[in-house]
Amino acid sequence: MYRNERELSLVEIEKIVKDASENSIEYINITGGEPLLLKNLVEIVKLVKDYGIEVSVFSNLHLLNQDLATKLSRYVDYFLTTIDGPREVYETIKGANTWSKFVNNIKILREIGVEIHVNIPVSKINYRRIDEAIEKTLELGIHSISIIPVIATGRAFESKTYVSSIEFKEALILANNVCKKYSLTITAWCSPFIGVFRDLSNIRFGNCRDWNVIDLTPSGNVVLCDVTGLVITNIIRDGVVESWRKLCRFRENNRINQIPFDCSKCWFSNNCRGGCYARSYLISNSFNKPDPLCPINA
């Protein structure tokens, strides 16, 4: 979605980070695309850390090596990565001969002592093997785990590999059962409706409508959730404070924080608040429709 954008220079990045620091921003996550493609990534994370801000990197880890891992670990608080399942599932999604490289780089990070969080994307390809994905993550020595339903955008939209409500529920049940087996609690991202399932005791959830977060594209555009591509402003032009004001104004004008009418009589609506507004927008072209994955409105 953003691959043709001009990337920010290090000078522009420092301008943003300095502004963020002066306005009490506590955390920056560098994601992609693939952040390890950035030739100046070490300089960027050092810059963020020098301004006293916590920093993480979300990467598939395929381009990592011992030298780069060592340099990044001096500044990065933790890494995030994804596992789709065991080798055959992982390579179906990520490509041939990627599994051994991934596992080796996980071991490098663990030997260095860097914290790792694994996010498991749930798609039509792997929704019946989510339990195996969790077990494989545990085998790699990682216990910080989340799952997320693949959003209907980009390649997932083109290939129709994003999950239905029924498929995601099946994945949630598998995940909860294996979590019970290992006395593990995980988090479901972008799924605030799962509280309607009273038996998913080992899966936590939250709601991004409550977050004070700004999503930036490679050129510094401020977008309403990175999956939508809806540009609100540019942070280089407007700065952190004014960008946040414009983002909040857009959310207010489009009633994004209001419960959709179709959800108003649901017993769980005050917690879920309509679910993922980005998924609603991508599927129904409206911020004010119920989350398409909601089991009640499906």
mmCIF file of C-alpha atoms in Angstrom:
data_model
loop_
_atom_site.group_PDB
_atom_site.id
_atom_site.type_symbol
_atom_site.label_atom_id
_atom_site.label_comp_id
_atom_site.label_asym_id
_atom_site.label_seq_id
_atom_site.Cartn_x
_atom_site.Cartn_y
_atom_site.Cartn_z
ATOM 1 C CA MET A 1 0.000 0.000 0.000
ATOM 2 C CA TYR A 2 2.828 2.408 0.853
ATOM 3 C CA ARG A 3 5.698 0.930 -1.149
ATOM 4 C CA ASN A 4 5.882 3.829 -3.614
ATOM 5 C CA GLU A 5 6.161 6.530 -0.970
ATOM 6 C CA ARG A 6 9.329 8.535 -0.479
ATOM 7 C CA GLU A 7 11.033 7.431 2.720
ATOM 8 C CA LEU A 8 11.816 9.999 5.377
ATOM 9 C CA SER A 9 15.410 11.129 5.728
ATOM 10 C CA LEU A 10 17.240 10.669 9.026
ATOM 11 C CA VAL A 11 16.984 14.435 9.573
ATOM 12 C CA GLU A 12 13.194 14.283 9.147
ATOM 13 C CA ILE A 13 12.982 11.250 11.421
ATOM 14 C CA GLU A 14 14.921 13.089 14.126
ATOM 15 C CA LYS A 15 12.531 16.028 13.791
ATOM 16 C CA ILE A 16 9.600 13.693 14.466
ATOM 17 C CA VAL A 17 11.319 11.867 17.325
ATOM 18 C CA LYS A 18 12.419 15.121 18.999
ATOM 19 C CA ASP A 19 8.873 16.455 18.710
ATOM 20 C CA ALA A 20 7.524 13.180 20.097
ATOM 21 C CA SER A 21 9.901 13.293 23.050
ATOM 22 C CA GLU A 22 9.000 16.899 23.854
ATOM 23 C CA ASN A 23 5.318 15.896 23.873
ATOM 24 C CA SER A 24 5.740 12.922 26.214
ATOM 25 C CA ILE A 25 5.432 10.139 23.619
ATOM 26 C CA GLU A 26 6.561 6.993 25.436
ATOM 27 C CA TYR A 27 6.811 4.345 22.727
ATOM 28 C CA ILE A 28 7.597 3.986 19.018
ATOM 29 C CA ASN A 29 7.169 0.754 17.060
ATOM 30 C CA ILE A 30 8.967 0.473 13.716
ATOM 31 C CA THR A 31 7.106 -1.854 11.395
ATOM 32 C CA GLY A 32 6.557 -2.324 7.681
ATOM 33 C CA GLY A 33 6.587 -3.660 5.119
ATOM 34 C CA GLU A 34 9.916 -4.953 6.378
ATOM 35 C CA PRO A 35 11.971 -2.573 8.545
ATOM 36 C CA LEU A 36 15.152 -4.635 8.183
ATOM 37 C CA LEU A 37 15.289 -3.357 4.596
ATOM 38 C CA LEU A 38 16.148 0.075 6.011
ATOM 39 C CA LYS A 39 19.890 0.563 5.652
ATOM 40 C CA ASN A 40 19.872 3.105 8.488
ATOM 41 C CA LEU A 41 17.687 1.122 10.910
ATOM 42 C CA VAL A 42 20.406 0.947 13.573
ATOM 43 C CA GLU A 43 20.782 4.734 13.402
ATOM 44 C CA ILE A 44 17.017 5.170 13.671
ATOM 45 C CA VAL A 45 16.552 2.985 16.756
ATOM 46 C CA LYS A 46 19.585 4.608 18.407
ATOM 47 C CA LEU A 47 18.056 8.001 17.701
ATOM 48 C CA VAL A 48 14.754 6.987 19.290
ATOM 49 C CA LYS A 49 16.519 5.554 22.332
ATOM 50 C CA ASP A 50 18.727 8.640 22.693
ATOM 51 C CA TYR A 51 15.549 10.692 23.113
ATOM 52 C CA GLY A 52 14.428 8.412 25.939
ATOM 53 C CA ILE A 53 11.634 6.658 24.052
ATOM 54 C CA GLU A 54 10.981 2.911 24.208
ATOM 55 C CA VAL A 55 11.412 1.325 20.765
ATOM 56 C CA SER A 56 10.463 -1.987 19.190
ATOM 57 C CA VAL A 57 10.888 -3.486 15.718
ATOM 58 C CA PHE A 58 8.232 -5.638 14.004
ATOM 59 C CA SER A 59 9.976 -7.837 11.415
ATOM 60 C CA ASN A 60 9.741 -11.230 9.731
ATOM 61 C CA LEU A 61 13.441 -11.583 10.752
ATOM 62 C CA HIS A 62 14.470 -13.114 7.420
ATOM 63 C CA LEU A 63 17.146 -10.466 6.819
ATOM 64 C CA LEU A 64 18.561 -10.605 10.321
ATOM 65 C CA ASN A 65 22.074 -11.885 11.048
ATOM 66 C CA GLN A 66 24.333 -12.071 14.079
ATOM 67 C CA ASP A 67 26.017 -8.727 13.437
ATOM 68 C CA LEU A 68 22.798 -6.792 12.807
ATOM 69 C CA ALA A 69 21.052 -8.448 15.751
ATOM 70 C CA THR A 70 23.908 -7.471 18.058
ATOM 71 C CA LYS A 71 23.846 -3.843 16.880
ATOM 72 C CA LEU A 72 20.057 -3.531 17.112
ATOM 73 C CA SER A 73 19.906 -5.172 20.533
ATOM 74 C CA ARG A 74 21.842 -2.254 22.039
ATOM 75 C CA TYR A 75 18.816 -0.021 21.494
ATOM 76 C CA VAL A 76 15.723 -2.111 20.704
ATOM 77 C CA ASP A 77 13.615 -2.990 23.753
ATOM 78 C CA TYR A 78 11.957 -5.927 22.031
ATOM 79 C CA PHE A 79 11.205 -7.492 18.664
ATOM 80 C CA LEU A 80 7.833 -8.519 17.287
ATOM 81 C CA THR A 81 7.487 -11.149 14.595
ATOM 82 C CA THR A 82 4.916 -13.548 13.145
ATOM 83 C CA ILE A 83 4.479 -17.310 13.012
ATOM 84 C CA ASP A 84 1.750 -18.786 10.806
ATOM 85 C CA GLY A 85 2.227 -22.386 11.926
ATOM 86 C CA PRO A 86 4.752 -25.205 11.599
ATOM 87 C CA ARG A 87 7.248 -25.254 8.723
ATOM 88 C CA GLU A 88 4.900 -26.334 5.908
ATOM 89 C CA VAL A 89 2.261 -23.746 6.832
ATOM 90 C CA TYR A 90 4.846 -21.020 7.416
ATOM 91 C CA GLU A 91 6.539 -21.593 4.052
ATOM 92 C CA THR A 92 3.196 -21.757 2.221
ATOM 93 C CA ILE A 93 2.629 -18.191 3.366
ATOM 94 C CA LYS A 94 6.152 -16.765 3.698
ATOM 95 C CA GLY A 95 7.868 -18.621 0.852
ATOM 96 C CA ALA A 96 10.120 -21.642 0.335
ATOM 97 C CA ASN A 97 13.229 -22.040 2.486
ATOM 98 C CA THR A 98 12.253 -19.309 4.952
ATOM 99 C CA TRP A 99 11.577 -21.465 8.019
ATOM 100 C CA SER A 100 15.114 -22.505 8.937
ATOM 101 C CA LYS A 101 16.333 -18.919 8.483
ATOM 102 C CA PHE A 102 13.530 -17.667 10.728
ATOM 103 C CA VAL A 103 14.184 -20.244 13.457
ATOM 104 C CA ASN A 104 17.920 -19.561 13.387
ATOM 105 C CA ASN A 105 17.359 -15.823 13.792
ATOM 106 C CA ILE A 106 14.952 -16.393 16.675
ATOM 107 C CA LYS A 107 17.746 -18.352 18.365
ATOM 108 C CA ILE A 108 20.209 -15.511 17.719
ATOM 109 C CA LEU A 109 17.900 -12.996 19.396
ATOM 110 C CA ARG A 110 17.228 -15.293 22.349
ATOM 111 C CA GLU A 111 20.947 -15.934 22.865
ATOM 112 C CA ILE A 112 21.563 -12.178 22.896
ATOM 113 C CA GLY A 113 18.766 -11.828 25.441
ATOM 114 C CA VAL A 114 16.327 -9.689 23.467
ATOM 115 C CA GLU A 115 12.642 -10.038 24.308
ATOM 116 C CA ILE A 116 10.458 -11.397 21.484
ATOM 117 C CA HIS A 117 6.706 -11.213 20.972
ATOM 118 C CA VAL A 118 5.046 -13.475 18.395
ATOM 119 C CA ASN A 119 1.855 -12.439 16.641
ATOM 120 C CA ILE A 120 -0.029 -15.197 14.808
ATOM 121 C CA PRO A 121 -2.075 -13.965 11.806
ATOM 122 C CA VAL A 122 -5.233 -16.048 11.340
ATOM 123 C CA SER A 123 -6.101 -16.680 7.681
ATOM 124 C CA LYS A 124 -8.002 -19.239 5.618
ATOM 125 C CA ILE A 125 -4.689 -21.028 5.167
ATOM 126 C CA ASN A 126 -3.964 -21.673 8.841
ATOM 127 C CA TYR A 127 -7.105 -21.100 10.942
ATOM 128 C CA ARG A 128 -7.455 -24.822 11.657
ATOM 129 C CA ARG A 129 -3.818 -25.045 12.786
ATOM 130 C CA ILE A 130 -3.604 -22.133 15.177
ATOM 131 C CA ASP A 131 -3.009 -24.526 18.066
ATOM 132 C CA GLU A 132 0.064 -25.849 16.247
ATOM 133 C CA ALA A 133 1.293 -22.294 15.672
ATOM 134 C CA ILE A 134 1.059 -21.599 19.404
ATOM 135 C CA GLU A 135 2.826 -24.851 20.284
ATOM 136 C CA LYS A 136 5.595 -24.115 17.786
ATOM 137 C CA THR A 137 6.046 -20.666 19.338
ATOM 138 C CA LEU A 138 6.377 -22.238 22.788
ATOM 139 C CA GLU A 139 8.915 -24.735 21.412
ATOM 140 C CA LEU A 140 11.016 -21.758 20.316
ATOM 141 C CA GLY A 141 11.006 -20.522 23.908
ATOM 142 C CA ILE A 142 8.597 -17.616 23.397
ATOM 143 C CA HIS A 143 5.622 -17.139 25.718
ATOM 144 C CA SER A 144 4.515 -13.627 24.734
ATOM 145 C CA ILE A 145 1.916 -14.416 22.074
ATOM 146 C CA SER A 146 -1.019 -12.767 20.324
ATOM 147 C CA ILE A 147 -3.311 -13.693 17.456
ATOM 148 C CA ILE A 148 -4.910 -11.405 14.893
ATOM 149 C CA PRO A 149 -7.463 -12.034 12.133
ATOM 150 C CA VAL A 150 -5.956 -11.167 8.762
ATOM 151 C CA ILE A 151 -7.513 -7.933 7.487
ATOM 152 C CA ALA A 152 -9.171 -7.764 4.053
ATOM 153 C CA THR A 153 -6.565 -5.542 2.442
ATOM 154 C CA GLY A 154 -3.525 -5.921 0.181
ATOM 155 C CA ARG A 155 -2.575 -9.479 -0.748
ATOM 156 C CA ALA A 156 -5.111 -10.966 1.669
ATOM 157 C CA PHE A 157 -7.893 -9.122 -0.152
ATOM 158 C CA GLU A 158 -6.606 -10.106 -3.588
ATOM 159 C CA SER A 159 -6.256 -13.774 -2.626
ATOM 160 C CA LYS A 160 -9.399 -13.822 -0.433
ATOM 161 C CA THR A 161 -7.437 -15.459 2.378
ATOM 162 C CA TYR A 162 -8.940 -13.323 5.159
ATOM 163 C CA VAL A 163 -11.125 -15.315 7.549
ATOM 164 C CA SER A 164 -14.883 -15.363 8.028
ATOM 165 C CA SER A 165 -16.549 -15.003 11.413
ATOM 166 C CA ILE A 166 -17.089 -18.775 11.669
ATOM 167 C CA GLU A 167 -13.478 -19.543 10.726
ATOM 168 C CA PHE A 168 -12.106 -17.068 13.244
ATOM 169 C CA LYS A 169 -14.286 -18.513 15.998
ATOM 170 C CA GLU A 170 -12.911 -21.981 15.204
ATOM 171 C CA ALA A 171 -9.376 -20.598 15.468
ATOM 172 C CA LEU A 172 -10.187 -18.919 18.794
ATOM 173 C CA ILE A 173 -11.487 -22.179 20.258
ATOM 174 C CA LEU A 174 -8.358 -24.046 19.134
ATOM 175 C CA ALA A 175 -6.187 -21.292 20.586
ATOM 176 C CA ASN A 176 -8.010 -21.258 23.908
ATOM 177 C CA ASN A 177 -7.849 -25.041 24.266
ATOM 178 C CA VAL A 178 -4.100 -25.206 23.684
ATOM 179 C CA CYS A 179 -3.582 -22.251 26.032
ATOM 180 C CA LYS A 180 -5.441 -24.127 28.764
ATOM 181 C CA LYS A 181 -3.213 -27.136 28.146
ATOM 182 C CA TYR A 182 -0.079 -25.066 28.785
ATOM 183 C CA SER A 183 -1.567 -22.701 31.421
ATOM 184 C CA LEU A 184 -0.932 -19.838 29.006
ATOM 185 C CA THR A 185 -2.783 -16.575 28.426
ATOM 186 C CA ILE A 186 -2.544 -14.849 25.054
ATOM 187 C CA THR A 187 -4.045 -11.707 23.543
ATOM 188 C CA ALA A 188 -6.339 -11.325 20.536
ATOM 189 C CA TRP A 189 -5.583 -8.160 18.583
ATOM 190 C CA CYS A 190 -8.243 -6.237 16.658
ATOM 191 C CA SER A 191 -10.979 -8.491 18.054
ATOM 192 C CA PRO A 192 -12.829 -6.656 20.857
ATOM 193 C CA PHE A 193 -15.996 -8.645 20.181
ATOM 194 C CA ILE A 194 -14.565 -11.923 21.501
ATOM 195 C CA GLY A 195 -15.870 -11.123 24.973
ATOM 196 C CA VAL A 196 -19.244 -12.437 23.772
ATOM 197 C CA PHE A 197 -17.657 -15.894 23.964
ATOM 198 C CA ARG A 198 -17.733 -16.531 27.702
ATOM 199 C CA ASP A 199 -15.643 -19.692 27.443
ATOM 200 C CA LEU A 200 -12.441 -18.099 26.046
ATOM 201 C CA SER A 201 -10.908 -17.642 29.480
ATOM 202 C CA ASN A 202 -7.301 -17.847 28.268
ATOM 203 C CA ILE A 203 -7.577 -15.122 25.629
ATOM 204 C CA ARG A 204 -7.485 -11.449 26.574
ATOM 205 C CA PHE A 205 -8.647 -8.637 24.318
ATOM 206 C CA GLY A 206 -8.600 -4.860 24.158
ATOM 207 C CA ASN A 207 -10.043 -2.076 22.046
ATOM 208 C CA CYS A 208 -7.900 0.235 19.909
ATOM 209 C CA ARG A 209 -10.594 2.918 20.050
ATOM 210 C CA ASP A 210 -9.188 3.699 23.493
ATOM 211 C CA TRP A 211 -5.575 3.979 22.350
ATOM 212 C CA ASN A 212 -3.663 7.230 21.967
ATOM 213 C CA VAL A 213 -1.767 6.115 18.876
ATOM 214 C CA ILE A 214 -0.633 7.754 15.640
ATOM 215 C CA ASP A 215 0.085 5.520 12.631
ATOM 216 C CA LEU A 216 2.677 6.913 10.223
ATOM 217 C CA THR A 217 3.494 5.844 6.677
ATOM 218 C CA PRO A 218 7.085 5.853 5.304
ATOM 219 C CA SER A 219 6.689 9.459 4.115
ATOM 220 C CA GLY A 220 5.300 10.737 7.417
ATOM 221 C CA ASN A 221 1.630 10.710 6.450
ATOM 222 C CA VAL A 222 -0.716 10.228 9.387
ATOM 223 C CA VAL A 223 -3.283 7.553 8.547
ATOM 224 C CA LEU A 224 -6.432 6.337 10.253
ATOM 225 C CA CYS A 225 -5.118 2.854 11.085
ATOM 226 C CA ASP A 226 -2.339 1.615 8.832
ATOM 227 C CA VAL A 227 -4.583 -0.883 6.986
ATOM 228 C CA THR A 228 -7.030 1.744 5.687
ATOM 229 C CA GLY A 229 -4.643 4.001 3.776
ATOM 230 C CA LEU A 230 -6.795 7.018 4.688
ATOM 231 C CA VAL A 231 -4.431 9.981 4.977
ATOM 232 C CA ILE A 232 -5.377 12.599 7.575
ATOM 233 C CA THR A 233 -2.321 14.869 7.469
ATOM 234 C CA ASN A 234 1.481 14.796 7.387
ATOM 235 C CA ILE A 235 3.465 14.885 10.606
ATOM 236 C CA ILE A 236 6.481 16.661 9.061
ATOM 237 C CA ARG A 237 4.231 19.531 8.027
ATOM 238 C CA ASP A 238 1.973 19.705 11.090
ATOM 239 C CA GLY A 239 4.014 18.226 13.925
ATOM 240 C CA VAL A 240 2.877 15.746 16.569
ATOM 241 C CA VAL A 241 0.355 17.906 18.437
ATOM 242 C CA GLU A 242 -1.503 19.316 15.429
ATOM 243 C CA SER A 243 -1.457 15.910 13.697
ATOM 244 C CA TRP A 244 -3.065 14.378 16.777
ATOM 245 C CA ARG A 245 -5.709 17.114 16.861
ATOM 246 C CA LYS A 246 -6.580 16.527 13.197
ATOM 247 C CA LEU A 247 -6.731 12.771 13.742
ATOM 248 C CA CYS A 248 -9.075 13.204 16.719
ATOM 249 C CA ARG A 249 -11.208 15.658 14.731
ATOM 250 C CA PHE A 250 -11.536 13.163 11.871
ATOM 251 C CA ARG A 251 -12.536 10.403 14.294
ATOM 252 C CA GLU A 252 -15.109 12.682 15.904
ATOM 253 C CA ASN A 253 -16.565 13.909 12.600
ATOM 254 C CA ASN A 254 -16.936 10.329 11.380
ATOM 255 C CA ARG A 255 -18.392 9.115 14.698
ATOM 256 C CA ILE A 256 -15.712 6.462 14.962
ATOM 257 C CA ASN A 257 -15.902 6.296 18.755
ATOM 258 C CA GLN A 258 -19.687 5.985 18.762
ATOM 259 C CA ILE A 259 -21.405 2.614 18.952
ATOM 260 C CA PRO A 260 -22.958 1.733 15.557
ATOM 261 C CA PHE A 261 -26.765 1.767 15.562
ATOM 262 C CA ASP A 262 -26.896 -1.916 14.581
ATOM 263 C CA CYS A 263 -24.911 -2.735 17.730
ATOM 264 C CA SER A 264 -26.830 -0.497 20.134
ATOM 265 C CA LYS A 265 -29.003 -3.269 21.588
ATOM 266 C CA CYS A 266 -26.180 -5.776 22.023
ATOM 267 C CA TRP A 267 -25.383 -6.594 25.666
ATOM 268 C CA PHE A 268 -21.645 -6.338 24.938
ATOM 269 C CA SER A 269 -21.670 -3.127 22.903
ATOM 270 C CA ASN A 270 -20.251 -0.885 25.644
ATOM 271 C CA ASN A 271 -17.116 -3.042 25.662
ATOM 272 C CA CYS A 272 -16.836 -3.944 21.981
ATOM 273 C CA ARG A 273 -18.227 -0.628 20.628
ATOM 274 C CA GLY A 274 -18.765 -2.118 17.212
ATOM 275 C CA GLY A 275 -15.486 -4.012 16.965
ATOM 276 C CA CYS A 276 -12.793 -3.115 14.433
ATOM 277 C CA TYR A 277 -13.857 0.043 12.583
ATOM 278 C CA ALA A 278 -11.084 -0.435 9.999
ATOM 279 C CA ARG A 279 -12.400 -3.870 9.048
ATOM 280 C CA SER A 280 -15.927 -2.444 8.873
ATOM 281 C CA TYR A 281 -14.703 0.321 6.568
ATOM 282 C CA LEU A 282 -12.795 -2.064 4.290
ATOM 283 C CA ILE A 283 -15.715 -4.496 3.944
ATOM 284 C CA SER A 284 -18.781 -2.224 4.069
ATOM 285 C CA ASN A 285 -17.238 1.193 3.267
ATOM 286 C CA SER A 286 -18.576 2.551 6.555
ATOM 287 C CA PHE A 287 -17.090 3.220 9.988
ATOM 288 C CA ASN A 288 -20.530 2.850 11.542
ATOM 289 C CA LYS A 289 -21.371 -0.737 10.725
ATOM 290 C CA PRO A 290 -20.752 -3.757 12.979
ATOM 291 C CA ASP A 291 -17.437 -5.558 12.684
ATOM 292 C CA PRO A 292 -17.883 -8.176 9.902
ATOM 293 C CA LEU A 293 -16.260 -10.766 12.184
ATOM 294 C CA CYS A 294 -18.726 -10.214 15.017
ATOM 295 C CA PRO A 295 -20.481 -13.565 15.670
ATOM 296 C CA ILE A 296 -23.715 -11.806 16.633
ATOM 297 C CA ASN A 297 -24.040 -9.691 13.487
ATOM 298 C CA ALA A 298 -22.399 -12.162 11.083
#
